[in-house]
Amino acid sequence: MTYSIRFRRSAATFLFSLPKKSQRIVKEKLSVLMDDPYPGGVGDKELLQTKEMDVFRIHISRSFTAIYLIHSDTPEKWVEITHIMTIEQAHKLYGRL
């Protein structure tokens, strides 16, 4: 089953503020979510513990982290990239989730 990838505006803004090489690396890494967005398998994916919903993260080449949601309860399955940030920023965010 293939999932489409969609970006929240803030995640897209961050992505397009990066140098072209970093943009390419992030896009390539996020493309693995199209085939399998759940933890395990390809990629460094993890379920983050939250009270409200399942939130996932994927590390991208030791520099960035993407936070995402999986929407599998609709006819078109899709992954929503909510945040892209540096790993340092992500570690601070984990404490607030």
Tab-separated table of C-alpha atoms in Angstrom:
chain	number	residue	atom	x	y	z
A	1	MET	CA	0.000	0.000	0.000
A	2	THR	CA	1.402	3.392	-0.964
A	3	TYR	CA	0.897	6.477	1.185
A	4	SER	CA	1.030	9.999	-0.195
A	5	ILE	CA	3.199	12.543	1.610
A	6	ARG	CA	1.787	15.943	2.563
A	7	PHE	CA	3.511	18.779	4.370
A	8	ARG	CA	2.140	21.305	6.808
A	9	ARG	CA	3.111	24.801	5.750
A	10	SER	CA	5.658	25.222	8.571
A	11	ALA	CA	7.402	21.954	7.633
A	12	ALA	CA	7.507	22.929	3.952
A	13	THR	CA	8.845	26.384	4.841
A	14	PHE	CA	11.656	24.843	6.881
A	15	LEU	CA	12.461	22.349	4.133
A	16	PHE	CA	12.714	25.004	1.431
A	17	SER	CA	14.887	27.215	3.658
A	18	LEU	CA	17.604	24.537	3.613
A	19	PRO	CA	20.422	24.384	1.061
A	20	LYS	CA	19.524	22.388	-2.074
A	21	LYS	CA	21.694	19.416	-1.070
A	22	SER	CA	20.007	19.182	2.349
A	23	GLN	CA	16.579	19.482	0.687
A	24	ARG	CA	17.420	16.553	-1.571
A	25	ILE	CA	18.607	14.418	1.353
A	26	VAL	CA	15.486	15.176	3.416
A	27	LYS	CA	13.141	14.456	0.490
A	28	GLU	CA	14.881	11.160	-0.275
A	29	LYS	CA	14.666	10.044	3.340
A	30	LEU	CA	11.006	11.025	3.655
A	31	SER	CA	10.194	9.062	0.511
A	32	VAL	CA	10.616	5.804	2.505
A	33	LEU	CA	7.420	6.757	4.347
A	34	MET	CA	5.451	6.251	1.135
A	35	ASP	CA	5.910	2.480	1.324
A	36	ASP	CA	6.074	1.935	5.081
A	37	PRO	CA	5.508	4.813	7.521
A	38	TYR	CA	5.367	2.601	10.627
A	39	PRO	CA	8.384	1.917	12.906
A	40	GLY	CA	10.563	-1.016	11.942
A	41	GLY	CA	11.675	-1.845	8.448
A	42	VAL	CA	13.601	0.825	6.542
A	43	GLY	CA	14.580	4.061	8.275
A	44	ASP	CA	15.060	5.189	11.855
A	45	LYS	CA	11.349	5.580	12.717
A	46	GLU	CA	9.848	5.640	16.181
A	47	LEU	CA	6.445	6.047	17.809
A	48	LEU	CA	6.496	8.916	20.314
A	49	GLN	CA	4.360	8.533	23.405
A	50	THR	CA	1.591	11.132	23.576
A	51	LYS	CA	-1.751	11.190	25.362
A	52	GLU	CA	-3.869	12.372	22.433
A	53	MET	CA	-2.682	10.526	19.309
A	54	ASP	CA	0.063	8.452	17.717
A	55	VAL	CA	2.898	10.749	16.662
A	56	PHE	CA	5.944	9.409	14.831
A	57	ARG	CA	9.422	10.669	14.126
A	58	ILE	CA	12.132	9.774	11.628
A	59	HIS	CA	15.771	10.820	11.919
A	60	ILE	CA	17.340	12.123	8.733
A	61	SER	CA	21.122	11.716	8.296
A	62	ARG	CA	22.076	12.657	11.871
A	63	SER	CA	21.127	16.274	11.203
A	64	PHE	CA	17.350	16.543	11.024
A	65	THR	CA	14.215	14.975	12.435
A	66	ALA	CA	10.755	14.928	10.893
A	67	ILE	CA	7.647	14.562	13.040
A	68	TYR	CA	4.668	13.031	11.260
A	69	LEU	CA	1.169	11.603	11.565
A	70	ILE	CA	-0.227	8.627	9.675
A	71	HIS	CA	-3.736	8.958	8.265
A	72	SER	CA	-4.874	5.438	7.439
A	73	ASP	CA	-8.553	5.854	8.290
A	74	THR	CA	-9.418	7.436	4.927
A	75	PRO	CA	-9.737	5.874	1.454
A	76	GLU	CA	-6.506	7.624	0.430
A	77	LYS	CA	-3.801	6.730	2.940
A	78	TRP	CA	-1.411	9.602	3.637
A	79	VAL	CA	1.411	10.768	5.875
A	80	GLU	CA	1.344	14.314	7.211
A	81	ILE	CA	4.761	15.830	7.883
A	82	THR	CA	4.006	18.245	10.710
A	83	HIS	CA	7.530	19.414	11.577
A	84	ILE	CA	11.038	19.216	10.196
A	85	MET	CA	13.750	20.450	12.515
A	86	THR	CA	17.304	19.897	13.659
A	87	ILE	CA	17.882	16.931	15.924
A	88	GLU	CA	18.688	19.321	18.797
A	89	GLN	CA	15.329	21.074	18.380
A	90	ALA	CA	13.567	17.706	18.224
A	91	HIS	CA	15.086	16.515	21.493
A	92	LYS	CA	13.732	19.630	23.205
A	93	LEU	CA	10.301	19.001	21.641
A	94	TYR	CA	10.163	15.363	22.810
A	95	GLY	CA	9.888	16.566	26.391
A	96	ARG	CA	6.769	18.593	25.529
A	97	LEU	CA	4.856	15.900	23.606
